[in-house]
Coordinates of C-alpha atoms and ligand atoms in Angstrom, one line a residue:
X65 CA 120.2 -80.0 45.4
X66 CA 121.9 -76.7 46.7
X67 CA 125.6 -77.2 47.3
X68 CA 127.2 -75.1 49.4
X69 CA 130.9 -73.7 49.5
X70 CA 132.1 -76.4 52.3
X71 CA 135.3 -73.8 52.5
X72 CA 132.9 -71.3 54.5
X73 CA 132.9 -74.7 56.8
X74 CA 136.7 -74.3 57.4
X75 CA 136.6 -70.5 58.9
X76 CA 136.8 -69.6 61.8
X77 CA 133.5 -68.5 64.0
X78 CA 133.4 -65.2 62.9
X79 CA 135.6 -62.4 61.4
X80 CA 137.8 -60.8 64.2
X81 CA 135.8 -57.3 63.9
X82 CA 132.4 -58.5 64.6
X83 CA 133.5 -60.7 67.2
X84 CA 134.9 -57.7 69.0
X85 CA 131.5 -55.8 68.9
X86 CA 129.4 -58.3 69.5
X87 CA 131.5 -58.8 73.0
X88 CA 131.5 -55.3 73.4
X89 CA 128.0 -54.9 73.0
X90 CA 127.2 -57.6 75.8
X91 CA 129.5 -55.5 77.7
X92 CA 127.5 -52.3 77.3
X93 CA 124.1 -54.1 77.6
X94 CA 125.3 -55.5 81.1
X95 CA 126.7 -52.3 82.3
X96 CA 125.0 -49.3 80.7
X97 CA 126.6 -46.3 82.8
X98 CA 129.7 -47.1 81.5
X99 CA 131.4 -44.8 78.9
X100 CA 133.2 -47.0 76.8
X101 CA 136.0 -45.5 74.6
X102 CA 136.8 -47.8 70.9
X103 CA 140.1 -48.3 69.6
X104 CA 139.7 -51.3 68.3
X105 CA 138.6 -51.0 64.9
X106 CA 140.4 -49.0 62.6
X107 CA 137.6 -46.7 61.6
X108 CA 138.1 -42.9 61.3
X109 CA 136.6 -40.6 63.8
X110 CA 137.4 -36.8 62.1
X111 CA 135.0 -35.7 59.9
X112 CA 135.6 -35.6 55.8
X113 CA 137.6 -32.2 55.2
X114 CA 136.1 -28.8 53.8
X115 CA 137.8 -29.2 50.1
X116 CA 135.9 -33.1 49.8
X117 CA 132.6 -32.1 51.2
X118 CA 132.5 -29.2 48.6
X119 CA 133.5 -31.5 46.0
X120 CA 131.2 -34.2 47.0
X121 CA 128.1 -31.6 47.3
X122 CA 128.9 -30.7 43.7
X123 CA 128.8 -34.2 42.5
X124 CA 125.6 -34.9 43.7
X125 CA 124.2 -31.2 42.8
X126 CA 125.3 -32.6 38.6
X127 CA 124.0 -36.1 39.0
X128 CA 120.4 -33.3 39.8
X129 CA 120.7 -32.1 36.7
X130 CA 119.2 -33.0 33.3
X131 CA 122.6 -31.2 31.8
X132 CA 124.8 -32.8 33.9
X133 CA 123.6 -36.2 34.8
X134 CA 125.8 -39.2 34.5
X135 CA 124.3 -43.0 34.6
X136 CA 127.2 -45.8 34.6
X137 CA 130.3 -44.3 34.6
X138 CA 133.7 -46.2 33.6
X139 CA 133.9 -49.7 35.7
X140 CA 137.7 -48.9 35.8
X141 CA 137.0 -45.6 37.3
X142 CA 137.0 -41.7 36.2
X143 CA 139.7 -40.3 34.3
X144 CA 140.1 -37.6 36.2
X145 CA 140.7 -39.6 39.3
X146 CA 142.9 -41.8 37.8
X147 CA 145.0 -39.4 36.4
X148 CA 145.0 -37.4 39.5
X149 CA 146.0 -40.6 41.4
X150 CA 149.1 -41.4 39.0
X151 CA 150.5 -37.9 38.6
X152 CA 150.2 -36.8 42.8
X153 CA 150.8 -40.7 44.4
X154 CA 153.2 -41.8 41.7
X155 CA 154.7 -40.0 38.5
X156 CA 155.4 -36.8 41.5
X157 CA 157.6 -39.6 43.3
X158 CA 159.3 -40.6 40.0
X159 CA 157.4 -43.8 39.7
X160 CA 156.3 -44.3 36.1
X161 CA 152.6 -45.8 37.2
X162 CA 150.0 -44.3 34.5
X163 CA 146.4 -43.5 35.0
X164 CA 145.5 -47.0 32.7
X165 CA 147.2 -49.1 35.5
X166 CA 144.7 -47.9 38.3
X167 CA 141.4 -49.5 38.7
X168 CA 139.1 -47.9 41.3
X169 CA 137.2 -49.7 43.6
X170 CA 135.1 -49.2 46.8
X171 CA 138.0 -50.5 49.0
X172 CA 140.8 -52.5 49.9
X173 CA 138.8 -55.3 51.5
X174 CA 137.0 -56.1 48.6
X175 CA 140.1 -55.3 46.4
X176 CA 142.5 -57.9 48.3
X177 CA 139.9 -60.7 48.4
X178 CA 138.5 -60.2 45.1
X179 CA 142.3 -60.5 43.5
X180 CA 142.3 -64.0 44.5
X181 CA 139.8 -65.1 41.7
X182 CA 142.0 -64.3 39.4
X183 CA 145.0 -66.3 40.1
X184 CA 144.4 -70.9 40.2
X185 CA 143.4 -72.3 43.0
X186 CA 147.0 -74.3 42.9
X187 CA 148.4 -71.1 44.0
X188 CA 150.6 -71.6 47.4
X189 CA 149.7 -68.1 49.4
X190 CA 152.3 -66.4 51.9
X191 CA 151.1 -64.3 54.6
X192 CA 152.6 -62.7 57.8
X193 CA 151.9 -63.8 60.7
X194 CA 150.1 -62.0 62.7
X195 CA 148.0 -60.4 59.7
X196 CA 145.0 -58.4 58.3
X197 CA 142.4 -61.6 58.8
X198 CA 140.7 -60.7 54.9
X199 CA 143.8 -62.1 53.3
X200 CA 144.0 -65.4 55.0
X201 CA 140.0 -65.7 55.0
X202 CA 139.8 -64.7 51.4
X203 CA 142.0 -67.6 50.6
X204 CA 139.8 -70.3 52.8
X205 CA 136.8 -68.9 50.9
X206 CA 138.1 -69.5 47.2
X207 CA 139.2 -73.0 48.0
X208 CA 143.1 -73.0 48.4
X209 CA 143.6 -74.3 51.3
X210 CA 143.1 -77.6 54.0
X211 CA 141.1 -77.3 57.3
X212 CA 142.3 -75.4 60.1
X213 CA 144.4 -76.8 62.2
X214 CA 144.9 -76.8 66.3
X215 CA 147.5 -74.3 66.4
X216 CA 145.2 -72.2 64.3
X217 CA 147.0 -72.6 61.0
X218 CA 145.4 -73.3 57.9
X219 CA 147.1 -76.1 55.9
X220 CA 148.3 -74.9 52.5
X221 CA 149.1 -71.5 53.8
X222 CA 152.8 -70.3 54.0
X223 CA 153.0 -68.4 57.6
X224 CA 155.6 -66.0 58.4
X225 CA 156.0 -65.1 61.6
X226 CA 156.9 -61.4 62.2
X227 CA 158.1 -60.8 65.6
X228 CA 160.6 -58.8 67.5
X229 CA 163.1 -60.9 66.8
X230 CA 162.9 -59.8 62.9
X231 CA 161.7 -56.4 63.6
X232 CA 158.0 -57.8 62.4
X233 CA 159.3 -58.2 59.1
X234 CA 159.5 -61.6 58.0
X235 CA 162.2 -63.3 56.5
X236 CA 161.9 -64.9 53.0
X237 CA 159.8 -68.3 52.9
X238 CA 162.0 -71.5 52.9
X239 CA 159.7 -73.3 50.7
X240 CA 157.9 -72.1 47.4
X241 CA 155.4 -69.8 47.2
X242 CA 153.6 -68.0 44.7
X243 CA 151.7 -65.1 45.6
X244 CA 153.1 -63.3 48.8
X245 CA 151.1 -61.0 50.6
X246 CA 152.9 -57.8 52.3
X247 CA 151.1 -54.9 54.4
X248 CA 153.3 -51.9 55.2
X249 CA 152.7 -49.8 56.9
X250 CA 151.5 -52.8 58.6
X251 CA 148.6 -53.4 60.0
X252 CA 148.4 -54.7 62.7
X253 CA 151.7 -53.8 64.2
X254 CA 151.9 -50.1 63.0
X255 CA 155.7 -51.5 61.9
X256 CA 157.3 -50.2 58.5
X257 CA 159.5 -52.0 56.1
X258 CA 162.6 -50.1 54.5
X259 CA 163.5 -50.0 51.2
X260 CA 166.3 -53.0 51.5
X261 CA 163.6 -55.3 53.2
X262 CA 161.1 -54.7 50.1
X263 CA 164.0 -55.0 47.8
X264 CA 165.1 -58.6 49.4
X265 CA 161.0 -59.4 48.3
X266 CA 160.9 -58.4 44.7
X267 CA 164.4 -60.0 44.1
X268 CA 162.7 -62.9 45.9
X269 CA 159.3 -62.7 43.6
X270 CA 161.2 -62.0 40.2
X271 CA 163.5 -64.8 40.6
X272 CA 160.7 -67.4 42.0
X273 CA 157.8 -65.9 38.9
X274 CA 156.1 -64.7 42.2
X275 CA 153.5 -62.0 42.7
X276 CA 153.4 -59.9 45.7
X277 CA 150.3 -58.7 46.7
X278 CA 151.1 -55.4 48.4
X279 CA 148.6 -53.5 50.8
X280 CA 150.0 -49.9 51.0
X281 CA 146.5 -48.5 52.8
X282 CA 148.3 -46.7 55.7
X283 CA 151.3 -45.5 53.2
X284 CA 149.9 -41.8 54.4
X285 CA 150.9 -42.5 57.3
X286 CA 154.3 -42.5 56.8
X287 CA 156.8 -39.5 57.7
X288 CA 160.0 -40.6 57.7
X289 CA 161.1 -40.3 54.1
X290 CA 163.4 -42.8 53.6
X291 CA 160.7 -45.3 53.8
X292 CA 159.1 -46.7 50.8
X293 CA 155.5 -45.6 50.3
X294 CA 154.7 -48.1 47.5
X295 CA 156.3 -51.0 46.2
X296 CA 157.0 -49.4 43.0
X297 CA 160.1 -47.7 44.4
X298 CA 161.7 -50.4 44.2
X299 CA 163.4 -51.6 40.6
X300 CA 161.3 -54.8 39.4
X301 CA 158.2 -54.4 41.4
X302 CA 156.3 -53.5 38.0
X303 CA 157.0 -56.5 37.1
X304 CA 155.5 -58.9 40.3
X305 CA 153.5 -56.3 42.9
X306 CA 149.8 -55.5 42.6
X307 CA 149.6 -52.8 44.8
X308 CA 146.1 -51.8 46.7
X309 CA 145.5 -48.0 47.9
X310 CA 142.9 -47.2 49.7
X311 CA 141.2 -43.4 50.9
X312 CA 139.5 -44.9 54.1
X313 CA 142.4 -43.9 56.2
X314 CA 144.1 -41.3 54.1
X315 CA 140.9 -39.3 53.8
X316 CA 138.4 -40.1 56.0
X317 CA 136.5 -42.6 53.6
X318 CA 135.9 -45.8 55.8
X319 CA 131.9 -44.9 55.4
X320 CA 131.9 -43.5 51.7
X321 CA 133.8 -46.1 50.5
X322 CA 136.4 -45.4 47.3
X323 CA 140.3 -46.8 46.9
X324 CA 142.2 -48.5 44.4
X325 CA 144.3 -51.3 42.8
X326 CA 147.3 -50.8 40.9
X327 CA 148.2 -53.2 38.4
X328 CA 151.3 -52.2 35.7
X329 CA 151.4 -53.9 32.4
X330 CA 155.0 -56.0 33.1
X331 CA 153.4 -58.1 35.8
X332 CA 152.9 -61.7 34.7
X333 CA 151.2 -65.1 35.9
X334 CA 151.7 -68.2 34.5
X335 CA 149.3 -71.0 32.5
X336 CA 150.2 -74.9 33.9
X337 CA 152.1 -74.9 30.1
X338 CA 154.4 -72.0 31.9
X339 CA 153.7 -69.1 29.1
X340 CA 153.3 -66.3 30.6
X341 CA 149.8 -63.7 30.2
X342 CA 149.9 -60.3 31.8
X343 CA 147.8 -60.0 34.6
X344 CA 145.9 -56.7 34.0
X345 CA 143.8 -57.8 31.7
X346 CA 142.2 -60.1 33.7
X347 CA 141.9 -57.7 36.6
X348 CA 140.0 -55.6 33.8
X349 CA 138.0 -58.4 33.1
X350 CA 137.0 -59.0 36.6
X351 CA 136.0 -55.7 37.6
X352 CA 134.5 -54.8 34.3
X353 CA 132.0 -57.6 34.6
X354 CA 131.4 -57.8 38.5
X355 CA 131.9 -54.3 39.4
X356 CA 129.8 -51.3 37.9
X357 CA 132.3 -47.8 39.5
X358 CA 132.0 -46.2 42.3
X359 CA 129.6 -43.6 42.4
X360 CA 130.1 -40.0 40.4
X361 CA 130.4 -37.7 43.7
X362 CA 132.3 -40.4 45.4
X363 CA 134.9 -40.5 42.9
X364 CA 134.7 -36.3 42.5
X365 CA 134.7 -36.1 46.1
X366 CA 138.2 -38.3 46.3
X367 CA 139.6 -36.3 43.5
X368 CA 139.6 -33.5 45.8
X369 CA 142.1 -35.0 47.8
X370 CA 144.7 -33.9 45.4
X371 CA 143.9 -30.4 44.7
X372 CA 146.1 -27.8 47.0
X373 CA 143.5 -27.8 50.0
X374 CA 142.5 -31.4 50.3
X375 CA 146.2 -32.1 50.1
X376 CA 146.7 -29.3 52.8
X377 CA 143.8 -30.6 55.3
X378 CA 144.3 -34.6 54.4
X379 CA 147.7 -33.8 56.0
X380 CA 146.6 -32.1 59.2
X381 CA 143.3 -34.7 59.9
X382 CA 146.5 -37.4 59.2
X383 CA 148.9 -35.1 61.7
X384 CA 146.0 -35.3 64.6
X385 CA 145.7 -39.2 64.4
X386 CA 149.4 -39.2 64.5
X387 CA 149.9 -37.0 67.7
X388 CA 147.0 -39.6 69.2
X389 CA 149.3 -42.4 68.2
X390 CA 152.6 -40.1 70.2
X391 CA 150.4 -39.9 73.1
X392 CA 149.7 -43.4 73.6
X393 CA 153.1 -44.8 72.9
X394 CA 154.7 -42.2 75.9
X395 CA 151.8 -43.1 77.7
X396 CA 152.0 -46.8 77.1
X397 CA 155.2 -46.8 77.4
X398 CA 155.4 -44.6 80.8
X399 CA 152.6 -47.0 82.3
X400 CA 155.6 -50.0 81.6
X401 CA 154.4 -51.9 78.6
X402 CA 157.0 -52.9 75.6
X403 CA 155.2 -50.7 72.5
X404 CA 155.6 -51.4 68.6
X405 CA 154.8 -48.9 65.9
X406 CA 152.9 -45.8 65.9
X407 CA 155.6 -43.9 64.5
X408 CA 155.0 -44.3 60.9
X409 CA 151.1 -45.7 61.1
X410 CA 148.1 -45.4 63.2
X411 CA 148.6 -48.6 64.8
X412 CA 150.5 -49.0 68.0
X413 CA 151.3 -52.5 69.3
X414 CA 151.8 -53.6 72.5
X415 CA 153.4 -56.8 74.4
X416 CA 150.5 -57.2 77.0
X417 CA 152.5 -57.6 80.9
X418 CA 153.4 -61.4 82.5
X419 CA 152.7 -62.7 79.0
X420 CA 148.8 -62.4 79.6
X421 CA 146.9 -64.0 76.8
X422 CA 145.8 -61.5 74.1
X423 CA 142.1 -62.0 75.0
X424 CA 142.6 -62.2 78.6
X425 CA 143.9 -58.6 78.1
X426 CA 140.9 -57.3 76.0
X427 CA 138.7 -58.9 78.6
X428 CA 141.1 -56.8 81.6
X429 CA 141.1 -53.7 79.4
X430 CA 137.6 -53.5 78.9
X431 CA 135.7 -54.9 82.1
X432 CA 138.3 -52.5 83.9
X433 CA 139.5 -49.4 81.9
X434 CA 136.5 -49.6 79.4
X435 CA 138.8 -49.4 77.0
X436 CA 138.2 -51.4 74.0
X437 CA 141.5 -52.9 71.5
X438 CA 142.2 -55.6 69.5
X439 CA 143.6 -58.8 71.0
X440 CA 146.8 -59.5 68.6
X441 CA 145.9 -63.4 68.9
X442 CA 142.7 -62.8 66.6
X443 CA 145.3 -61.8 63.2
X444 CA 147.2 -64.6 64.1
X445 CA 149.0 -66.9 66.3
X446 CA 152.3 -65.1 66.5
X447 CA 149.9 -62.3 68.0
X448 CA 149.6 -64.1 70.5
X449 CA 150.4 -61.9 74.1
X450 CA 150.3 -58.4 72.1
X451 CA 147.4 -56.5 71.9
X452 CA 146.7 -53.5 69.2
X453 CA 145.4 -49.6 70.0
X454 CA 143.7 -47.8 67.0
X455 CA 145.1 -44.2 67.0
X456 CA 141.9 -43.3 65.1
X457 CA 139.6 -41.6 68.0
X458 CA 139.0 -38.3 69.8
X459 CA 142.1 -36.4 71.2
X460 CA 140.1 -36.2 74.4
X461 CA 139.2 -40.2 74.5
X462 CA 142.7 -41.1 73.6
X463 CA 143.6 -38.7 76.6
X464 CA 141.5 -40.8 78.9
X465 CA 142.0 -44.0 77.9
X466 CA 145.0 -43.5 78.7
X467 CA 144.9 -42.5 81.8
X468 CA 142.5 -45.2 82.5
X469 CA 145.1 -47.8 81.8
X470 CA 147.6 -46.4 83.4
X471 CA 146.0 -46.9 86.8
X472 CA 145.2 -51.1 85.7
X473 CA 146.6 -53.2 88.5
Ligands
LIG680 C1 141.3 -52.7 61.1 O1 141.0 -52.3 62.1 O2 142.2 -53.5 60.9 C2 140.7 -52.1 59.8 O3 139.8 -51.1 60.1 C3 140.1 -53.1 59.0 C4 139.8 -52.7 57.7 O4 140.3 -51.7 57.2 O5 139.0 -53.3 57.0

């Protein structure tokens, strides 16, 4: 007899993003003639730059080639990429990360799930609350935690709430935990953390033998330079963060898929005997045997990133989705709602008015604005009455969404 995972049994309905199209979709199928304008999925709208596409054409113009031709390629990744990876995102920044630490992957989902198997299911996980719904799902799936509860907390996860009172960065956890999972830029509330918030978290992870899974996909985002673009700037972290990159955002590669994890050699996880095994090698282990690389061009087409044009166009296709995310905070803001982030990520977060539910607003925004979000509710219950705009879309939608919400009753 088949057994199945019973954890699948304890999720919830459906992930938040499907949820949200499948509603949309009804919407559209009721009332065709409606232009509907999406914001609600993070998912690039500008096309990959000049300096990738040429790379990526010649990628696929050598894998046509008898001379040329490559079948598997390293599980771990080119060198090429991971050197260009440590020398521009890191060693340039004075962070001593080496192309050996990086293992490329086909994204950050996968990546921050994945992770998971490598670390016992006795594990206690913290996550914000309200968060990116693959971290809290990943750990249903591999078994560590109880059933859901009413409030729509899972038992055996640590929560911590991030609201305005703490600037949407939570405090430390007041019971154990041991592997703590941080998103800045964050996602969803576009907010940042500053180099003495991450430092309170490594102190707190070194001293407790914690690991901190970091999620630093929108670190492109950022343009205020005292802010911390990876967790390595901060003395200790290679010794407890993972930290997970990812090009989707940064470069346009949501649909061709490439990104990485960074693992340094000093971080540690324990046996139940307490001696302690570096954690790399089983990260190498993992992906060597269930992961084959990411494609050839892929990878040649993300090492363009780095050279002097992709760096050069990256920046402007980065600069237009941060002018969208200007334009809706002043405009937001100017239509009276209390707005969050934006600033330093694509992700602007808003209170919804007369503490409407989260849902209630998605329903209001799209039946009447045709606007589409993402109720703050579905990454959490501290999301509850907030509501989140993707700055990733068309100047000229952005422009009329807009201006569509600002006449809502
Ligand atoms: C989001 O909208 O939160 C992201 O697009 C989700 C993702 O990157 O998987």
């Amino acid at each position: 007899m088949a057994l199945i995972n019973e954890n699948y049994q304890k999720l919830q309905a459906g992930y938040l993003f499907p949820e949200i199209g499948r509603r949309v979709r009804e919407y559209t199928t009721a009332n065709p003639d409606k232009k509907v304008i999406r914001m609600g999925i993070g998912d690039v709208t500008r096309p990959l730059s000049p300096a990738i596409v040429k790379a990526f054409h010649e990628g696929v113009d050598e894998m046509a080639n008898a001379a040329t031709f490559r079948g598997y390629g390293p599980e771990q990744g080119y060198e090429f990429l991971r050197e260009a990876i440590a020398k521009n995102d890191y060693q340039q920044y004075g962070v001593a990360i080496k192309a050996d630490d990086i293992f490329i992957s086909d994204g950050s989902k996968c990546d921050t799930g994945n992770i998971q198997e490598i670390f016992g299911n006795d594990n206690v996980i913290a996550v914000g609350d309200p968060v990116y719904p693959v971290y809290v799902d990943t750990t249903v799936m591999s078994g560590k935690t109880g059933k859901l509860s009413e409030k729509g907390y899972y038992d055996g996860i640590v929560y911590m709430p991030c609201t305005e009172a703490n600037g949407f960065v939570p405090e430390l956890p007041s019971q154990k935990v041991d592997l703590i999972f941080l998103c800045y830029p964050n996602n969803p509330t576009g907010t940042v953390a500053t180099k003495d918030e991450l430092k309170k978290w490594v102190d707190y992870a070194l001293a407790n033998k914690c690991i901190i899974l970091y999620d630093a996909a929108y670190q492109a985002f950022i343009s205020d330079n005292d802010i911390p673009r990876s967790i390595y700037e901060i003395d200790g972290a290679d010794k407890c963060a993972i930290e997970f990159r990812s090009f989707s955002k940064t470069a346009g590669f949501t649909g061709t898929r490439c990104a990485f994890t960074v693992i340094p050699d000093g971080v540690v996880a324990y046996n139940k005997a307490g001696e302690a095994f570096p954690v790399k090698p089983l990260w190498n282990r993992r992906h060597s045997t269930k992961f084959n690389g990411v494609s050839y061009p892929v990878q040649k087409a993300a090492a363009a990133i780095y050279t002097a044009e992709g760096k050069k166009e990256t920046a402007e296709i980065i600069a237009y989705y941060m002018e969208n995310a200007r334009i809706m905070r002043n405009s937001l803001e100017a239509s009276g709602y209390k707005v969050f982030g934006g600033v330093n990520a694509p992700y602007v977060w808003v209170k919804t008015k007369n503490n409407m539910s989260s849902w209630d607003f998605f329903d209001k925004v799209l039946g009447e604005a045709n606007v589409v979000g993402t109720p703050g509710s579905g990454f959490g219950p501290s999301g509850e009455g907030y509501f989140r705009f993707s700055a990733f879309a068309d100047r000229e939608n952005v422009i009329e969404a807009m201006e569509r919400i600002k006449n809502l009753e």
